Tab-separated table of C-alpha atoms and ligand atoms in Angstrom:
chain	number	residue	atom	x	y	z
A	1	MET	CA	-71.434	240.740	112.696
A	2	ARG	CA	-74.622	238.817	112.113
A	3	ILE	CA	-75.328	235.092	112.179
A	4	PHE	CA	-78.229	233.262	110.588
A	5	ALA	CA	-79.001	229.665	111.600
A	6	ALA	CA	-81.775	227.296	110.571
A	7	THR	CA	-82.504	223.698	109.667
A	8	SER	CA	-80.961	222.706	106.348
A	9	ARG	CA	-84.024	220.779	105.119
A	10	TYR	CA	-87.676	221.242	105.966
A	11	VAL	CA	-90.255	218.796	104.587
A	12	GLN	CA	-93.984	219.272	105.192
A	13	GLY	CA	-97.172	217.756	103.808
A	14	PRO	CA	-99.791	215.053	104.211
A	15	ALA	CA	-98.075	211.613	104.226
A	16	ALA	CA	-94.627	213.244	104.533
A	17	LEU	CA	-93.800	210.449	107.002
A	18	GLU	CA	-93.428	208.028	104.094
A	19	ALA	CA	-90.551	210.190	102.796
A	20	LEU	CA	-88.617	210.171	106.098
A	21	GLY	CA	-86.094	207.516	105.040
A	22	GLN	CA	-85.568	209.112	101.662
A	23	HIS	CA	-84.572	212.442	103.239
A	24	ALA	CA	-82.682	210.986	106.229
A	25	ARG	CA	-80.544	208.826	103.978
A	26	ALA	CA	-78.354	211.790	103.063
A	27	LEU	CA	-77.392	212.034	106.744
A	28	GLY	CA	-76.348	208.485	107.641
A	29	GLN	CA	-77.052	204.764	107.703
A	30	ASN	CA	-78.298	203.849	111.179
A	31	ALA	CA	-81.297	205.741	112.495
A	32	PHE	CA	-82.001	205.649	116.233
A	33	VAL	CA	-85.585	206.798	116.790
A	34	VAL	CA	-86.609	208.233	120.180
A	35	THR	CA	-90.365	208.321	120.750
A	36	ASP	CA	-93.111	207.636	123.294
A	37	ALA	CA	-95.186	204.471	123.603
A	38	ASP	CA	-98.281	205.947	121.932
A	39	MET	CA	-96.405	207.229	118.880
A	40	ALA	CA	-94.456	203.977	118.563
A	41	LYS	CA	-97.754	202.146	118.367
A	42	LEU	CA	-99.425	204.666	116.075
A	43	LEU	CA	-96.593	205.439	113.650
A	44	GLY	CA	-93.805	202.928	114.337
A	45	GLU	CA	-94.572	200.634	111.403
A	46	ARG	CA	-94.737	203.509	108.917
A	47	VAL	CA	-91.432	204.869	110.178
A	48	GLU	CA	-89.737	201.464	109.968
A	49	ALA	CA	-91.100	200.893	106.451
A	50	SER	CA	-89.849	204.290	105.346
A	51	PHE	CA	-86.300	203.578	106.588
A	52	ALA	CA	-86.354	200.070	105.094
A	53	ALA	CA	-87.369	201.473	101.702
A	54	ALA	CA	-84.334	203.795	101.886
A	55	ASP	CA	-82.014	200.890	102.804
A	56	MET	CA	-81.381	202.246	106.305
A	57	GLN	CA	-81.248	200.394	109.605
A	58	ALA	CA	-83.658	201.724	112.209
A	59	SER	CA	-84.129	201.122	115.927
A	60	ILE	CA	-87.142	202.577	117.732
A	61	ARG	CA	-86.771	203.245	121.485
A	62	ILE	CA	-89.300	204.514	123.990
A	63	PHE	CA	-88.054	207.390	126.169
A	64	PRO	CA	-89.073	207.618	129.831
A	65	GLY	CA	-91.418	210.635	129.478
A	66	GLU	CA	-89.431	213.449	131.085
A	67	ILE	CA	-86.298	214.896	129.524
A	68	THR	CA	-83.601	214.692	132.168
A	69	HIS	CA	-79.823	214.353	131.983
A	70	ALA	CA	-80.197	210.731	133.157
A	71	ALA	CA	-82.680	209.892	130.359
A	72	ILE	CA	-80.330	211.365	127.749
A	73	GLU	CA	-77.333	209.430	129.141
A	74	SER	CA	-79.060	206.082	129.132
A	75	LEU	CA	-80.473	206.462	125.602
A	76	ALA	CA	-77.102	207.711	124.359
A	77	ALA	CA	-75.532	204.458	125.566
A	78	GLU	CA	-78.125	202.455	123.626
A	79	ALA	CA	-77.645	204.600	120.530
A	80	ARG	CA	-73.874	204.059	120.706
A	81	ALA	CA	-74.389	200.298	120.927
A	82	PHE	CA	-76.522	200.534	117.768
A	83	ALA	CA	-73.761	202.547	116.032
A	84	ALA	CA	-76.342	205.242	115.339
A	85	ASP	CA	-75.273	208.119	113.104
A	86	VAL	CA	-78.731	209.695	112.771
A	87	ILE	CA	-80.880	210.395	115.843
A	88	VAL	CA	-84.574	210.930	115.112
A	89	GLY	CA	-87.046	212.449	117.567
A	90	LEU	CA	-90.640	211.407	116.849
A	91	GLY	CA	-93.421	212.910	118.955
A	92	GLY	CA	-93.924	215.966	121.165
A	93	GLY	CA	-91.402	218.434	122.505
A	94	LYS	CA	-89.928	216.149	125.139
A	95	ALA	CA	-89.262	213.227	122.789
A	96	LEU	CA	-87.727	215.630	120.279
A	97	ASP	CA	-85.507	217.356	122.825
A	98	THR	CA	-84.419	214.012	124.274
A	99	ALA	CA	-83.420	212.899	120.773
A	100	LYS	CA	-81.498	216.153	120.263
A	101	GLY	CA	-79.736	215.534	123.575
A	102	VAL	CA	-78.709	212.061	122.385
A	103	ALA	CA	-77.456	213.502	119.073
A	104	LEU	CA	-75.421	216.053	121.025
A	105	LYS	CA	-73.823	213.310	123.158
A	106	LEU	CA	-72.928	211.209	120.127
A	107	GLY	CA	-72.012	214.011	117.764
A	108	ALA	CA	-74.584	212.446	115.408
A	109	ARG	CA	-76.937	214.108	112.920
A	110	SER	CA	-80.260	215.254	114.323
A	111	VAL	CA	-83.722	214.810	112.788
A	112	SER	CA	-87.014	216.129	114.218
A	113	VAL	CA	-90.378	214.616	113.310
A	114	PRO	CA	-92.937	216.508	115.397
A	115	THR	CA	-96.356	214.842	115.728
A	116	ILE	CA	-97.886	217.946	117.297
A	117	ALA	CA	-97.288	221.591	116.326
A	118	SER	CA	-97.350	222.943	119.877
A	119	ASN	CA	-94.113	224.948	120.038
A	120	ASP	CA	-91.025	226.259	118.271
A	121	GLY	CA	-88.752	223.441	119.440
A	122	PRO	CA	-88.513	220.946	116.545
A	123	ALA	CA	-86.361	223.045	114.198
A	124	SER	CA	-84.374	224.676	117.001
A	125	ALA	CA	-80.855	223.884	118.168
A	126	ALA	CA	-81.923	224.417	121.780
A	127	ILE	CA	-82.609	221.517	124.140
A	128	ALA	CA	-84.576	222.220	127.323
A	129	VAL	CA	-83.629	219.824	130.127
A	130	TYR	CA	-85.918	219.507	133.162
A	131	ASP	CA	-85.791	217.961	136.612
A	132	ASP	CA	-88.419	215.446	137.744
A	133	ASN	CA	-90.709	218.292	138.886
A	134	HIS	CA	-90.755	219.796	135.393
A	135	ILE	CA	-88.748	222.844	136.435
A	136	MET	CA	-86.326	223.795	133.671
A	137	GLN	CA	-82.771	222.983	134.699
A	138	ASP	CA	-80.608	223.663	131.700
A	139	ILE	CA	-80.680	224.751	128.090
A	140	LEU	CA	-78.195	222.836	125.954
A	141	HIS	CA	-77.447	223.652	122.337
A	142	LEU	CA	-76.702	221.458	119.355
A	143	PRO	CA	-73.727	222.827	117.405
A	144	ARG	CA	-76.075	223.063	114.396
A	145	ASN	CA	-79.860	223.055	114.019
A	146	PRO	CA	-81.488	219.672	113.336
A	147	GLU	CA	-80.459	218.751	109.802
A	148	LEU	CA	-83.924	217.594	108.839
A	149	VAL	CA	-87.343	218.628	110.134
A	150	LEU	CA	-90.175	216.591	108.699
A	151	VAL	CA	-93.830	217.321	109.456
A	152	ASP	CA	-96.677	215.093	108.326
A	153	THR	CA	-99.628	217.487	108.342
A	154	GLN	CA	-102.192	214.677	108.520
A	155	VAL	CA	-100.545	213.559	111.770
A	156	ILE	CA	-100.763	217.165	113.042
A	157	ALA	CA	-104.435	217.348	112.009
A	158	ASN	CA	-105.177	214.147	113.954
A	159	ALA	CA	-103.689	215.538	117.204
A	160	PRO	CA	-105.808	217.360	119.841
A	161	VAL	CA	-106.467	220.981	118.868
A	162	ARG	CA	-105.063	222.343	122.151
A	163	PHE	CA	-101.572	221.559	120.881
A	164	LEU	CA	-102.078	223.549	117.689
A	165	LEU	CA	-103.440	226.439	119.771
A	166	ALA	CA	-100.293	226.351	121.901
A	167	GLY	CA	-98.159	226.424	118.744
A	168	ILE	CA	-100.038	229.521	117.593
A	169	GLY	CA	-99.455	231.127	121.001
A	170	ASP	CA	-95.736	230.372	120.878
A	171	ALA	CA	-95.511	231.894	117.378
A	172	ILE	CA	-97.760	234.946	117.656
A	173	SER	CA	-95.383	236.777	119.996
A	174	LYS	CA	-92.307	236.454	117.809
A	175	LYS	CA	-92.713	239.615	115.733
A	176	PHE	CA	-93.181	241.729	118.867
A	177	GLU	CA	-90.380	239.978	120.715
A	178	ALA	CA	-87.930	240.388	117.822
A	179	GLU	CA	-88.831	244.066	117.516
A	180	ALA	CA	-88.504	244.654	121.272
A	181	CYS	CA	-85.178	242.801	121.350
A	182	ALA	CA	-83.845	244.911	118.467
A	183	ALA	CA	-85.169	248.135	120.030
A	184	ALA	CA	-83.308	247.260	123.240
A	185	GLY	CA	-80.088	246.776	121.270
A	186	ALA	CA	-79.998	243.231	122.652
A	187	HIS	CA	-78.654	240.138	120.943
A	188	THR	CA	-80.367	237.044	119.606
A	189	LEU	CA	-79.597	233.610	121.019
A	190	LEU	CA	-76.784	233.448	118.444
A	191	GLY	CA	-75.040	236.289	120.253
A	192	THR	CA	-75.359	238.919	117.524
A	193	PRO	CA	-77.907	241.582	116.575
A	194	ALA	CA	-80.894	240.233	114.629
A	195	SER	CA	-80.413	239.532	110.935
A	196	LEU	CA	-82.842	241.096	108.476
A	197	THR	CA	-83.884	237.561	107.561
A	198	GLY	CA	-84.786	236.864	111.202
A	199	LEU	CA	-86.890	240.020	111.458
A	200	MET	CA	-88.569	239.274	108.131
A	201	ALA	CA	-89.425	235.741	109.298
A	202	ALA	CA	-90.976	237.106	112.495
A	203	ASP	CA	-93.088	239.601	110.591
A	204	THR	CA	-94.259	237.046	108.036
A	205	CYS	CA	-94.990	234.530	110.773
A	206	TYR	CA	-97.383	237.001	112.409
A	207	ARG	CA	-99.150	237.831	109.123
A	208	ILE	CA	-99.686	234.135	108.333
A	209	LEU	CA	-101.159	233.516	111.784
A	210	ARG	CA	-103.550	236.453	111.496
A	211	GLU	CA	-104.681	235.258	108.076
A	212	HIS	CA	-104.944	231.502	108.570
A	213	ALA	CA	-105.207	230.612	112.273
A	214	VAL	CA	-109.003	230.663	112.618
A	215	ALA	CA	-109.569	228.477	109.546
A	216	ALA	CA	-106.686	226.144	110.403
A	217	VAL	CA	-108.044	225.539	113.909
A	218	ALA	CA	-111.450	224.735	112.356
A	219	ALA	CA	-109.761	222.235	110.003
A	220	VAL	CA	-107.976	220.468	112.878
A	221	ARG	CA	-111.237	220.228	114.839
A	222	GLU	CA	-112.417	218.101	111.870
A	223	LYS	CA	-109.020	216.330	111.517
A	224	ARG	CA	-108.763	217.782	108.042
A	225	VAL	CA	-105.661	219.060	106.182
A	226	ASP	CA	-106.237	222.100	103.988
A	227	ALA	CA	-104.261	225.060	102.640
A	228	HIS	CA	-104.922	227.058	105.816
A	229	LEU	CA	-103.437	224.333	107.994
A	230	GLU	CA	-100.435	223.922	105.684
A	231	ALA	CA	-99.748	227.673	105.933
A	232	LEU	CA	-100.230	227.702	109.685
A	233	VAL	CA	-97.958	224.716	110.320
A	234	GLU	CA	-95.166	226.290	108.296
A	235	ALA	CA	-95.546	229.422	110.442
A	236	THR	CA	-95.642	227.605	113.797
A	237	VAL	CA	-92.990	224.952	113.150
A	238	LEU	CA	-90.525	226.641	110.784
A	239	LEU	CA	-90.942	230.436	110.829
A	240	SER	CA	-91.528	230.610	114.567
A	241	THR	CA	-88.134	228.988	115.139
A	242	ILE	CA	-86.287	231.041	112.532
A	243	SER	CA	-87.842	234.095	114.193
A	244	PHE	CA	-86.712	233.445	117.740
A	245	GLU	CA	-83.264	232.127	116.940
A	246	ASN	CA	-82.460	234.881	114.446
A	247	GLY	CA	-84.713	237.686	115.695
A	248	GLY	CA	-84.497	237.297	119.459
A	249	LEU	CA	-86.892	236.811	122.360
A	250	SER	CA	-88.199	239.319	124.877
A	251	LEU	CA	-90.821	239.733	127.598
A	252	ALA	CA	-93.485	237.354	126.271
A	253	HIS	CA	-91.073	234.469	126.801
A	254	ALA	CA	-89.910	235.836	130.153
A	255	LEU	CA	-93.527	235.614	131.313
A	256	ALA	CA	-93.730	232.049	130.020
A	257	ARG	CA	-90.835	231.176	132.304
A	258	GLY	CA	-92.706	232.748	135.216
A	259	PHE	CA	-95.764	230.561	134.563
A	260	SER	CA	-93.836	227.374	135.314
A	261	TYR	CA	-93.719	228.477	138.970
A	262	LEU	CA	-97.473	229.102	139.256
A	263	GLU	CA	-98.906	226.147	141.146
A	264	ARG	CA	-102.482	226.550	139.912
A	265	ALA	CA	-101.411	226.826	136.248
A	266	ARG	CA	-99.833	223.338	136.274
A	267	GLY	CA	-100.510	221.328	133.152
A	268	THR	CA	-101.157	224.332	130.904
A	269	LEU	CA	-98.924	224.650	127.841
A	270	HIS	CA	-95.882	226.833	127.133
A	271	GLY	CA	-97.455	228.332	124.003
A	272	ALA	CA	-100.522	229.443	125.967
A	273	HIS	CA	-98.193	231.109	128.489
A	274	VAL	CA	-96.388	232.927	125.673
A	275	ALA	CA	-99.691	234.160	124.196
A	276	TYR	CA	-100.649	235.679	127.546
A	277	GLY	CA	-97.093	236.907	128.012
A	278	LEU	CA	-97.390	238.850	124.764
A	279	LEU	CA	-100.373	240.783	126.158
A	280	VAL	CA	-98.240	241.708	129.178
A	281	GLN	CA	-95.351	242.707	126.908
A	282	LEU	CA	-97.692	244.968	124.901
A	283	ALA	CA	-98.867	246.540	128.174
A	284	MET	CA	-95.209	247.124	129.108
A	285	GLU	CA	-94.739	248.761	125.701
A	286	LYS	CA	-97.570	251.139	126.705
A	287	ARG	CA	-99.684	250.184	123.708
A	288	ASP	CA	-103.141	251.670	123.950
A	289	ASP	CA	-106.210	249.716	125.051
A	290	ALA	CA	-107.558	249.538	121.506
A	291	PHE	CA	-104.417	247.826	120.202
A	292	ILE	CA	-104.374	245.206	122.951
A	293	GLY	CA	-108.157	244.840	122.744
A	294	GLU	CA	-108.026	244.109	119.007
A	295	LEU	CA	-105.458	241.358	119.561
A	296	CYS	CA	-107.591	239.946	122.395
A	297	ASP	CA	-110.576	239.757	120.040
A	298	PHE	CA	-108.414	237.701	117.693
A	299	TYR	CA	-107.254	235.498	120.596
A	300	ARG	CA	-110.880	234.771	121.515
A	301	GLU	CA	-111.779	233.959	117.918
A	302	VAL	CA	-108.874	231.486	117.711
A	303	GLY	CA	-109.256	230.096	121.246
A	304	LEU	CA	-106.160	231.561	122.927
A	305	PRO	CA	-106.113	232.670	126.594
A	306	THR	CA	-106.578	236.358	127.415
A	307	GLN	CA	-106.638	236.239	131.228
A	308	LEU	CA	-105.174	234.258	134.112
A	309	GLN	CA	-108.606	232.704	134.675
A	310	ASP	CA	-108.033	230.778	131.413
A	311	PHE	CA	-105.176	228.910	133.151
A	312	GLY	CA	-107.357	227.614	135.965
A	313	LEU	CA	-106.687	230.558	138.299
A	314	ASP	CA	-110.211	231.745	138.896
A	315	GLN	CA	-109.828	234.832	140.995
A	316	PRO	CA	-106.039	235.076	140.752
A	317	THR	CA	-104.686	236.501	144.002
A	318	SER	CA	-102.361	239.492	144.159
A	319	ALA	CA	-99.769	237.120	145.653
A	320	GLU	CA	-99.989	234.984	142.498
A	321	ILE	CA	-99.654	238.000	140.251
A	322	ARG	CA	-96.650	239.147	142.278
A	323	GLN	CA	-95.121	235.699	142.016
A	324	LEU	CA	-95.667	235.526	138.246
A	325	ALA	CA	-93.934	238.890	137.869
A	326	ALA	CA	-91.080	237.970	140.216
A	327	SER	CA	-90.316	234.591	138.645
A	328	SER	CA	-90.508	236.055	135.136
A	329	MET	CA	-87.612	238.308	136.164
A	330	GLU	CA	-85.401	235.188	136.359
A	331	SER	CA	-85.588	234.673	132.587
A	332	PRO	CA	-82.677	236.101	130.571
A	333	SER	CA	-85.271	237.365	128.055
A	334	VAL	CA	-86.359	240.027	130.530
A	335	LYS	CA	-83.126	241.858	129.684
A	336	ARG	CA	-84.019	242.014	125.991
A	337	PHE	CA	-86.375	244.924	126.568
A	338	ALA	CA	-85.867	248.641	126.977
A	339	PRO	CA	-86.138	250.473	129.268
A	340	PRO	CA	-84.900	248.014	131.940
A	341	VAL	CA	-87.767	246.116	133.569
A	342	GLN	CA	-88.590	246.029	137.287
A	343	ALA	CA	-90.788	243.331	138.849
A	344	ALA	CA	-93.226	245.970	140.112
A	345	GLN	CA	-93.816	247.239	136.559
A	346	LEU	CA	-94.449	243.715	135.318
A	347	GLU	CA	-96.946	243.282	138.121
A	348	GLN	CA	-98.754	246.436	137.069
A	349	ALA	CA	-98.737	245.324	133.429
A	350	ILE	CA	-100.296	241.970	134.393
A	351	GLU	CA	-102.940	243.817	136.393
A	352	ARG	CA	-103.664	246.060	133.422
A	353	VAL	CA	-104.147	243.032	131.151
A	354	GLN	CA	-106.438	241.460	133.759
A	355	ARG	CA	-108.544	244.649	133.930
A	356	LEU	CA	-108.707	245.007	130.159
A	357	THR	CA	-109.770	241.440	129.501
A	358	ALA	CA	-112.225	241.325	132.436
A	359	THR	CA	-114.364	244.126	131.033
A	360	ALA	CA	-114.400	242.738	127.495
B	401	ZN	ZN1	-91.396	229.373	123.075
């Protein structure tokens, strides 16, 4: 058996925000919008105008900042009182996941409007729930992917470039993770072997990043939308998600889990962790130095991290490297790799990446 899952409508372009109501209208009447204070101020009026033009009722609510079970519960009560049938997340990953959590509680339709392209979350059915210390507690799943994902590329171009870099990091691993997952005979998050469509998406995602990332990053530094950025955003927001849900994850994402326990790496982004995690995965795959070195050259050109020093760990200690390896072992993605992984091998792979990138 194979299962393919994805959003049913993806809309992307400059000024796409003006078309939000028009596309959401097919899903319901009352839109409950979950966002943060900055986005409410920056985009709230445009969002309200777009729903009004589509004859929909809209209510914009500010979420508390961290996605916890308590935050989801309290917003769900407000959404119920509003008789919401469409729940819209507007903002970064936490606002979007909170909105998905509310949609799950209400059994309502889910819409994602990411204002940064920093990860593969917006189009995904997965909802990462944290505790107040930002340690991941739970992963919940919507019964279906968000029905609508709408990305205004001018909004993405106006956001700080570090977010786009993280999105590239979260996407660049997908081809290698899908291939490793398939080689291990492991299943995707849908519980089946990868579909050909999932593997194709992962491969295409990687090719688009290699072709357009450098130019797209340059465009965002100038807050400019061009064809390179359009291509890159489609890869990081749509293909990256199709890849991991339908192709499977592996060691790069296991390493990303490990990073959340590294005290000195606090505040650095998931996508940056994944980018580094991919280098470790390639070391575990026993790729030769030239292969890893070529990818590192590309990382440097784009602005992605190649060593632990890039996460604020100047002179990472062997205890930190051991901890990164050990906590990565807690991720279920560590099992989507063959042969079976031991913490000591991960530790050696991290050390190999550190040696390789130090001499470059
Ligand atoms: Zn990810």
